[in-house]
Coordinates of C-alpha atoms in Angstrom, one line a residue:
M149 CA 39.7 45.1 103.5
G150 CA 37.3 42.3 104.6
Q151 CA 34.3 44.0 102.9
Q152 CA 36.1 44.3 99.6
T153 CA 37.1 40.6 99.7
R154 CA 33.5 39.5 100.2
Q155 CA 32.3 41.7 97.2
H156 CA 35.0 40.2 94.9
T157 CA 34.0 36.7 95.8
H158 CA 30.3 37.4 95.1
S159 CA 31.2 38.8 91.7
T160 CA 33.3 35.8 90.7
K161 CA 30.5 33.4 91.6
W162 CA 28.0 35.4 89.5
V163 CA 30.4 35.3 86.5
K164 CA 30.8 31.5 86.9
N165 CA 27.1 31.0 87.1
W166 CA 26.5 33.1 83.9
K167 CA 29.0 31.1 82.0
F168 CA 27.4 27.9 83.1
I169 CA 24.0 29.0 82.1
T170 CA 25.2 30.3 78.7
A171 CA 27.1 27.1 78.0
S172 CA 24.0 25.0 79.0
S173 CA 21.8 27.1 76.7
V174 CA 24.2 26.6 73.8
I175 CA 24.2 22.9 74.4
V176 CA 20.4 22.8 74.5
V177 CA 20.1 24.8 71.4
G178 CA 22.6 22.6 69.7
I179 CA 20.7 19.5 70.7
L180 CA 17.5 21.0 69.5
L181 CA 19.0 22.1 66.2
G182 CA 20.6 18.7 65.7
A183 CA 17.3 17.0 66.4
L184 CA 15.5 19.4 64.0
T185 CA 18.1 18.8 61.4
F186 CA 17.9 15.1 61.8
Y187 CA 14.1 15.2 61.6
Q188 CA 14.1 17.5 58.5
T189 CA 16.7 15.3 56.8
S190 CA 14.7 12.1 57.4
H191 CA 11.1 13.3 57.0
F192 CA 9.1 15.0 54.3
N193 CA 7.7 18.4 55.0
A194 CA 4.1 18.6 56.1
Q195 CA 2.4 19.5 52.8
V196 CA 4.4 17.3 50.4
K197 CA 2.7 14.8 48.0
I198 CA 4.2 12.3 45.7
N199 CA 2.0 11.6 42.6
G200 CA -0.9 13.2 44.6
V201 CA -0.4 10.9 47.6
H202 CA 0.1 12.8 50.9
V203 CA 3.5 11.8 52.5
G204 CA 4.0 14.8 54.8
G205 CA 5.9 13.9 58.0
M206 CA 6.8 10.5 56.7
T207 CA 10.2 9.0 56.3
A208 CA 11.3 7.6 52.9
E209 CA 10.4 4.1 53.9
E210 CA 7.0 5.1 55.2
A211 CA 6.3 7.2 52.1
L212 CA 7.3 4.2 49.9
H213 CA 5.0 1.9 51.9
K214 CA 2.1 4.3 51.4
L215 CA 2.8 4.5 47.7
T216 CA 2.9 0.8 47.2
S217 CA -0.5 0.4 49.0
S218 CA -2.1 3.3 47.1
K219 CA -4.5 2.8 44.2
L220 CA -4.7 4.5 40.9
K221 CA -8.2 5.2 39.6
N222 CA -6.8 5.6 36.0
T223 CA -9.4 8.1 34.9
I224 CA -8.5 10.1 31.8
Y225 CA -9.8 13.6 31.1
I226 CA -9.4 15.8 28.1
G227 CA -9.8 19.3 29.5
D228 CA -12.7 19.0 31.9
Q229 CA -14.3 16.1 30.1
Q230 CA -13.8 12.6 31.4
I231 CA -13.4 10.3 28.4
L232 CA -12.2 7.1 30.0
D233 CA -12.6 5.4 33.3
G234 CA -10.0 2.6 33.6
N235 CA -9.6 -0.1 36.1
D236 CA -8.4 0.6 39.6
T237 CA -4.9 -0.6 40.0
K238 CA -2.2 -0.5 42.7
M239 CA 0.9 1.6 42.1
A240 CA 3.7 -0.5 40.8
F241 CA 6.3 0.7 43.2
T242 CA 8.6 -1.8 44.9
E243 CA 11.6 -1.8 47.3
K244 CA 13.8 -1.0 44.3
D245 CA 12.2 2.5 44.2
L246 CA 13.4 3.4 47.7
P247 CA 16.6 5.2 46.4
A248 CA 14.3 7.3 44.2
V249 CA 12.0 8.2 47.1
E250 CA 15.1 9.1 49.2
K251 CA 16.3 11.4 46.4
L252 CA 12.9 13.2 46.4
L253 CA 13.2 13.5 50.2
K254 CA 16.6 15.2 49.7
S255 CA 15.3 17.4 47.0
Q256 CA 12.5 18.9 49.1
W257 CA 14.6 19.4 52.3
S258 CA 14.5 22.7 54.1
F259 CA 16.4 23.6 57.3
F260 CA 13.2 24.7 59.1
P261 CA 9.9 22.9 58.7
S262 CA 7.9 24.2 55.7
S263 CA 4.2 24.3 55.1
K264 CA 4.7 25.0 51.4
E265 CA 2.6 22.6 49.2
Q266 CA 4.6 20.5 46.9
N267 CA 3.4 17.7 44.6
L268 CA 6.5 15.7 43.5
A269 CA 6.5 13.3 40.6
L270 CA 7.9 9.7 40.5
K271 CA 7.5 6.8 38.2
P272 CA 8.1 3.1 39.2
S273 CA 11.4 1.6 38.1
S274 CA 9.5 -1.4 36.8
Q275 CA 7.0 -0.8 34.0
D276 CA 3.3 -0.7 34.9
E277 CA 1.9 -3.0 32.2
Y278 CA -1.6 -1.8 32.6
R279 CA -0.7 1.8 32.7
G280 CA 2.0 1.7 30.0
V281 CA 0.3 -0.6 27.5
T282 CA -3.4 -1.5 28.2
L283 CA -4.7 1.9 29.3
K284 CA -2.7 3.6 26.6
K285 CA -4.2 1.3 23.9
Q286 CA -7.7 1.9 25.4
L287 CA -7.1 5.7 25.2
E288 CA -6.0 5.4 21.5
E289 CA -9.1 3.3 20.6
K290 CA -11.4 5.8 22.5
L291 CA -9.9 8.8 20.7
I292 CA -10.3 7.1 17.3
S293 CA -13.9 6.2 18.2
L294 CA -14.7 9.8 19.3
N295 CA -13.1 11.2 16.1
G296 CA -15.5 9.1 14.1
G297 CA -18.3 11.4 15.1
L298 CA -16.4 14.6 15.0
K299 CA -15.8 17.0 12.1
A300 CA -12.4 16.4 10.5
P301 CA -10.2 19.4 9.5
V302 CA -9.8 20.1 5.8
D303 CA -6.2 20.7 4.6
A304 CA -5.4 23.5 2.2
Q305 CA -4.3 21.9 -1.0
A306 CA -2.8 22.8 -4.4
R307 CA -4.9 21.1 -7.1
L308 CA -5.3 21.0 -10.8
E309 CA -8.8 21.8 -11.9
D310 CA -9.8 22.1 -15.5
G311 CA -6.1 22.3 -16.4
K312 CA -5.4 25.2 -14.0
I313 CA -3.7 25.2 -10.6
V314 CA -5.9 26.3 -7.8
I315 CA -5.2 26.5 -4.0
T316 CA -8.1 25.6 -1.7
E317 CA -8.3 27.1 1.8
S318 CA -8.0 25.1 5.0
V319 CA -11.0 24.5 7.3
G320 CA -10.6 23.8 11.0
G321 CA -12.2 20.7 12.5
E322 CA -13.1 19.1 15.9
Q323 CA -11.1 15.9 15.8
Y324 CA -8.5 15.1 18.4
D325 CA -4.8 14.8 17.6
V326 CA -4.5 11.2 18.6
A327 CA -0.7 11.0 18.2
G328 CA -0.2 14.2 20.1
L329 CA -2.4 13.2 23.0
L330 CA -0.7 9.8 23.2
K331 CA 2.6 11.6 23.6
E332 CA 1.1 13.8 26.3
Y333 CA -0.2 10.7 28.0
E334 CA 3.3 9.2 28.1
K335 CA 4.7 12.4 29.6
H336 CA 2.0 12.6 32.2
G337 CA 2.7 12.0 35.9
Y338 CA 1.9 8.7 37.6
T339 CA -1.4 9.9 39.2
S340 CA -4.9 8.6 39.6
E341 CA -6.4 11.2 37.3
I342 CA -4.7 11.8 34.0
K343 CA -5.6 15.3 32.7
L344 CA -4.6 16.1 29.1
K345 CA -4.9 19.4 27.4
P346 CA -7.3 19.3 24.4
L347 CA -5.2 18.9 21.3
L348 CA -7.1 19.1 18.0
L349 CA -5.8 18.1 14.6
K350 CA -4.7 21.2 12.8
P351 CA -5.2 21.5 9.0
I352 CA -2.4 22.3 6.6
T353 CA -2.7 26.0 5.8
A354 CA -2.5 27.6 2.3
D355 CA 0.7 29.4 3.2
S356 CA 2.5 26.3 4.4
E357 CA 5.6 24.8 2.7
I358 CA 3.7 21.7 2.0
V359 CA 1.2 23.5 -0.2
K360 CA 3.9 25.5 -1.9
K361 CA 5.7 22.3 -2.8
Q362 CA 2.4 20.8 -4.1
E363 CA 2.0 23.9 -6.3
K364 CA 5.5 23.5 -7.7
M365 CA 5.1 19.8 -8.4
L366 CA 1.9 20.5 -10.3
Q367 CA 3.6 23.2 -12.4
E368 CA 6.3 20.7 -13.2
L369 CA 3.7 18.1 -14.1
L370 CA 2.0 20.4 -16.6
G371 CA 5.3 20.9 -18.4
R372 CA 6.0 17.2 -18.9
T373 CA 5.8 15.2 -22.2
V374 CA 5.7 11.4 -22.6
N375 CA 6.8 9.7 -25.8
Y376 CA 4.5 6.6 -26.0
K377 CA 5.6 3.9 -28.4
V378 CA 3.1 1.4 -29.8
Q379 CA 4.7 -1.1 -32.2
D380 CA 6.8 1.2 -34.5
K381 CA 4.8 4.3 -33.9
V382 CA 5.6 7.0 -31.3
Y383 CA 2.9 9.3 -30.0
T384 CA 4.0 12.5 -28.2
L385 CA 1.6 12.9 -25.2
K386 CA 1.6 16.3 -23.5
A387 CA 0.5 16.7 -19.9
N388 CA -1.1 20.1 -20.4
E389 CA -3.4 18.6 -23.0
L390 CA -4.2 15.3 -21.3
I391 CA -4.3 16.1 -17.6
K392 CA -7.1 18.3 -16.5
K393 CA -7.4 17.2 -12.8
A394 CA -4.6 16.2 -10.4
S395 CA -3.7 16.5 -6.8
V396 CA -0.6 16.0 -4.6
S397 CA -0.7 14.1 -1.3
K398 CA 1.1 15.0 2.0
E399 CA 3.6 12.3 1.0
N400 CA 4.2 14.1 -2.3
T401 CA 2.5 11.5 -4.4
I402 CA 0.7 12.8 -7.5
T403 CA -2.7 11.4 -8.3
I404 CA -4.0 12.1 -11.8
E405 CA -7.6 11.9 -13.0
E406 CA -7.3 9.7 -16.1
T407 CA -10.4 10.4 -18.1
V408 CA -8.7 12.4 -20.9
I409 CA -5.7 10.1 -21.0
N410 CA -8.0 7.1 -21.3
Q411 CA -9.7 8.8 -24.3
K412 CA -6.4 9.3 -26.0
I413 CA -5.2 5.7 -25.5
D414 CA -8.6 4.5 -26.7
E415 CA -8.2 6.6 -29.8
I416 CA -4.7 5.1 -30.4
N417 CA -6.0 1.6 -29.8
A418 CA -8.9 2.1 -32.3
A419 CA -6.5 3.3 -35.0
Q420 CA -3.7 0.7 -34.5
S421 CA -5.0 -2.5 -33.0
T422 CA -6.0 -5.5 -35.0
L423 CA -8.2 -7.4 -32.6
N424 CA -11.7 -8.2 -34.0
K425 CA -10.8 -6.3 -37.2
P426 CA -10.7 -7.4 -40.8
F427 CA -7.2 -8.0 -42.2
T428 CA -6.3 -7.1 -45.7
F429 CA -4.7 -10.2 -47.2
K430 CA -3.1 -11.0 -50.5
T431 CA -3.8 -14.6 -51.5
H432 CA -1.6 -17.1 -53.3
S433 CA -3.2 -16.0 -56.5
G434 CA -2.4 -12.4 -55.9
A435 CA -6.0 -11.4 -55.2
V436 CA -6.4 -8.9 -52.3
I437 CA -9.2 -9.8 -49.9
T438 CA -10.3 -9.0 -46.4
V439 CA -10.5 -11.6 -43.7
Q440 CA -12.0 -11.1 -40.3
G441 CA -9.6 -11.4 -37.4
K442 CA -10.7 -14.2 -35.0
G443 CA -8.2 -15.8 -32.6
Y444 CA -5.3 -13.9 -34.1
G445 CA -5.0 -10.2 -33.3
W446 CA -4.1 -7.8 -30.5
A447 CA -5.4 -4.7 -28.8
L448 CA -4.1 -2.5 -26.0
D449 CA -5.6 -3.0 -22.6
V450 CA -6.7 0.6 -22.5
K451 CA -7.4 0.7 -18.8
K452 CA -3.9 -0.6 -17.8
E453 CA -2.2 1.4 -20.5
T454 CA -3.9 4.6 -19.2
A455 CA -2.6 3.9 -15.7
L456 CA 0.8 3.3 -17.2
I457 CA 0.8 6.7 -18.9
A458 CA -0.5 8.5 -15.8
E459 CA 2.2 6.9 -13.7
A460 CA 4.8 8.0 -16.3
F461 CA 3.6 11.6 -16.1
A462 CA 3.6 11.5 -12.3
K463 CA 7.1 10.1 -12.1
G464 CA 8.5 12.3 -14.8
E465 CA 9.3 9.4 -17.2
T466 CA 9.8 10.6 -20.8
D467 CA 9.9 7.4 -22.9
I468 CA 7.7 4.3 -22.5
S469 CA 6.4 1.5 -24.6
A470 CA 3.1 -0.2 -24.6
A471 CA 3.2 -3.1 -22.1
N472 CA -0.3 -4.4 -21.7
I473 CA -1.5 -6.3 -24.8
K474 CA -4.7 -8.4 -24.8
G475 CA -6.5 -10.7 -27.3
H476 CA -8.3 -14.0 -27.7
G477 CA -5.6 -16.3 -26.5
W478 CA -6.5 -18.9 -23.9
K479 CA -5.3 -16.6 -21.1
G480 CA -6.5 -13.4 -22.8
E481 CA -3.2 -12.8 -24.5
G482 CA -3.0 -11.1 -27.9
Y483 CA -1.0 -12.2 -30.9
G484 CA 0.6 -10.3 -33.8
Y485 CA 1.8 -7.2 -31.8
E486 CA 5.4 -7.7 -32.9
T487 CA 4.3 -8.3 -36.5
L488 CA 4.6 -5.2 -38.7
T489 CA 4.6 -6.6 -42.2
N490 CA 1.9 -7.9 -44.5
N491 CA -0.8 -5.8 -42.8
G492 CA -0.1 -7.4 -39.4
I493 CA -0.1 -11.0 -40.5
G494 CA 3.6 -11.2 -41.4
D495 CA 5.4 -13.3 -44.0
T496 CA 5.1 -16.6 -42.2
Y497 CA 1.6 -18.1 -42.1
A498 CA -0.7 -20.9 -43.3
E499 CA -3.3 -20.1 -46.0
V500 CA -6.4 -22.3 -46.4
S501 CA -8.8 -21.7 -49.3
I502 CA -12.2 -23.4 -48.8
N503 CA -13.2 -22.9 -52.4
D504 CA -9.9 -24.3 -53.7
Q505 CA -9.7 -27.0 -50.9
R506 CA -6.0 -26.3 -50.6
L507 CA -3.4 -25.4 -48.0
W508 CA -0.3 -23.2 -48.7
I509 CA 2.4 -22.7 -46.1
Y510 CA 4.6 -19.6 -46.3
K511 CA 7.9 -19.0 -44.6
N512 CA 9.5 -15.5 -44.7
G513 CA 7.4 -14.6 -47.7
K514 CA 8.1 -17.8 -49.7
M515 CA 5.7 -20.6 -50.3
V516 CA 7.4 -23.8 -48.9
F517 CA 4.7 -26.3 -49.2
T518 CA 1.2 -26.9 -50.6
T519 CA -1.3 -29.7 -50.5
H520 CA -5.0 -30.4 -51.2
V521 CA -7.2 -30.7 -48.1
V522 CA -10.8 -31.4 -47.1
T523 CA -12.4 -28.9 -44.8
G524 CA -15.7 -28.9 -42.8
K525 CA -18.9 -30.4 -44.2
H526 CA -20.8 -27.6 -45.9
S527 CA -24.2 -29.3 -46.2
T528 CA -24.6 -29.6 -42.4
G529 CA -23.1 -26.2 -41.6
E530 CA -19.9 -27.7 -40.2
D531 CA -17.7 -25.5 -42.3
T532 CA -14.2 -24.7 -41.1
D533 CA -14.5 -21.2 -39.6
K534 CA -13.3 -18.5 -41.8
G535 CA -11.0 -15.9 -40.3
V536 CA -7.4 -15.2 -39.1
W537 CA -6.4 -17.6 -36.4
Y538 CA -3.2 -18.8 -34.9
I539 CA -1.6 -22.2 -34.1
L540 CA -2.4 -23.0 -30.5
Y541 CA 0.0 -25.9 -30.1
K542 CA 1.3 -29.0 -31.8
K543 CA 0.9 -32.6 -30.6
K544 CA 1.8 -36.1 -31.9
D545 CA -0.2 -39.3 -31.4
D546 CA -3.4 -37.9 -30.0
I547 CA -7.1 -39.0 -29.6
L548 CA -9.6 -36.4 -30.9
N549 CA -13.0 -36.4 -29.2
G550 CA -16.0 -34.6 -30.6
S551 CA -19.4 -34.9 -32.3
R552 CA -20.8 -34.6 -35.8
V553 CA -24.1 -33.5 -37.0
G554 CA -26.2 -36.6 -37.4
G555 CA -23.2 -38.8 -36.4
G556 CA -23.1 -38.5 -32.7
E557 CA -20.0 -38.6 -30.5
Y558 CA -16.6 -39.8 -31.9
A559 CA -13.1 -40.5 -30.7
V560 CA -10.4 -41.0 -33.4
H561 CA -6.7 -41.5 -33.3
V562 CA -4.4 -39.1 -35.3
D563 CA -0.7 -39.1 -35.7
Y564 CA -0.5 -35.3 -35.8
W565 CA -2.7 -32.7 -34.3
V566 CA -2.3 -28.9 -34.8
P567 CA -5.4 -26.9 -33.5
F568 CA -5.9 -23.3 -34.4
T569 CA -9.3 -22.4 -32.9
N570 CA -10.4 -22.6 -29.2
S571 CA -13.5 -24.5 -30.4
G572 CA -11.4 -27.4 -31.5
Q573 CA -10.7 -27.0 -35.2
G574 CA -7.3 -27.7 -36.5
F575 CA -5.0 -29.6 -39.0
H576 CA -4.7 -33.4 -38.6
D577 CA -4.2 -36.5 -40.7
A578 CA -7.3 -38.5 -41.6
S579 CA -6.4 -42.1 -42.4
W580 CA -10.1 -43.1 -42.5
R581 CA -10.9 -40.7 -45.3
T582 CA -11.3 -42.2 -48.8
N583 CA -12.8 -39.2 -50.6
W584 CA -10.2 -36.5 -51.2
S585 CA -11.8 -34.8 -54.2
P586 CA -12.0 -31.0 -54.5
T587 CA -15.8 -31.2 -53.8
A588 CA -15.7 -33.7 -50.9
Y589 CA -16.2 -30.9 -48.4
L590 CA -19.7 -30.1 -49.8
N591 CA -21.4 -33.3 -48.6
A592 CA -18.6 -35.4 -47.1
G593 CA -16.4 -32.9 -45.3
S594 CA -15.0 -33.1 -41.8
G595 CA -16.6 -32.0 -38.6
G596 CA -14.9 -28.6 -39.0
C597 CA -11.2 -29.5 -39.0
V598 CA -8.9 -29.4 -42.0
N599 CA -8.1 -32.9 -43.0
I600 CA -4.6 -33.4 -44.4
P601 CA -3.6 -36.5 -46.5
P602 CA -1.7 -38.8 -44.1
K603 CA 1.3 -39.1 -46.5
V604 CA 2.1 -35.4 -46.2
M605 CA 0.8 -34.6 -42.7
K606 CA 4.3 -35.0 -41.2
T607 CA 5.7 -32.4 -43.6
V608 CA 2.8 -30.0 -42.7
F609 CA 3.3 -30.6 -39.0
D610 CA 7.1 -29.9 -39.3
H611 CA 6.5 -26.6 -41.2
L612 CA 3.9 -25.2 -38.8
E613 CA 4.9 -23.5 -35.6
T614 CA 3.0 -22.4 -32.5
Y615 CA 1.5 -18.9 -32.6
E616 CA 1.9 -18.5 -36.4
P617 CA -1.2 -17.1 -38.2
V618 CA -3.7 -19.3 -40.0
V619 CA -5.8 -17.5 -42.6
V620 CA -9.0 -19.4 -43.6
Y621 CA -11.2 -17.9 -46.3

């Protein structure tokens, strides 16, 4: 009985010791696991980098401190080629970025320590002015500079050649895609070395929608017609006859080679304009004569009208009128374009006959006034210039300055002054004149002007209007 009691007591002690040891072990393991968990939660794994900076074994605060003290070399590579070596700068991280670092710490957490290499990416919350603006601008300028020495790609294109649509093939080039590389730069991590994939400009290919649209636009162009009105005449201009070369840009703008259009407008101008041409004129006596156009007359500005027609074809306009008229006006303007009667002179004009030494004024086809005059002195070659002119302007109470052959300079006062040539000839009263005979002009004529008797000059002045033709013959 005593022996059994001793054995039972020994067994009980052993069980108690085992429980104690087990409980102690659990506590130790728990403490170790807690410590490990705390460490793993508060420290980066051994092989972790942020933006290429080693932060393994560091807390978030320590990692942030290392980031703020780290430098960026700011070197840029395209493929394996370094194309830009920027200034060294410090990373722009601040205390405001601690939550972001802590978030990275949480994202890389593992229960047990890990030796897996990780390179995490993080950008500062505040913009890095050098990196975001200056270096980017330098990269853009460098790429543009490099492209200047590289072969550009050639786009496929639908073109009009000799009146037929042809499609050229694309040819690859060597130039960098600047816009694409700048976008890649913006996406790149915040690291010392910026490595970009080589992106080259790609040409538009012949099977692209762009070229197909160009072809369609050219087909439509060839089917267009423009009705071109010059005065009262309308010319039907057909694109398939006048457009032999044309192209369409990427922006769908049609460019037309204007040579044939120019020839057509030049032909119309030669047939219809009056500038520098003789006018057929029926005199007061009924005689039909020709008088050379001088100040009066108009012509199409062929270059500008050609551009107008080309633009009409390109835009699909069907009806346009001539809009660019030139001539011998003081500002290059032409006169008589709106005049369709009396061979372009119209029914309102002043007629001066040097032989008859007389002026007739017509309004709407009716003679409203006539008077004898004295024109330029014939014996000294100061004759009033023959031709078709126009009234430049009208002025009362004026001083006329000029010179006369053998008489020197003069300055005379007139009550009315109506010039019709740019050289200074015109109608005016001549109170100083005593010889008003029909032959006075031969040896006692004016310095080129048409002298009007003072007593009728006001009537003449009142009947004449600016821009009306003056026919001198």
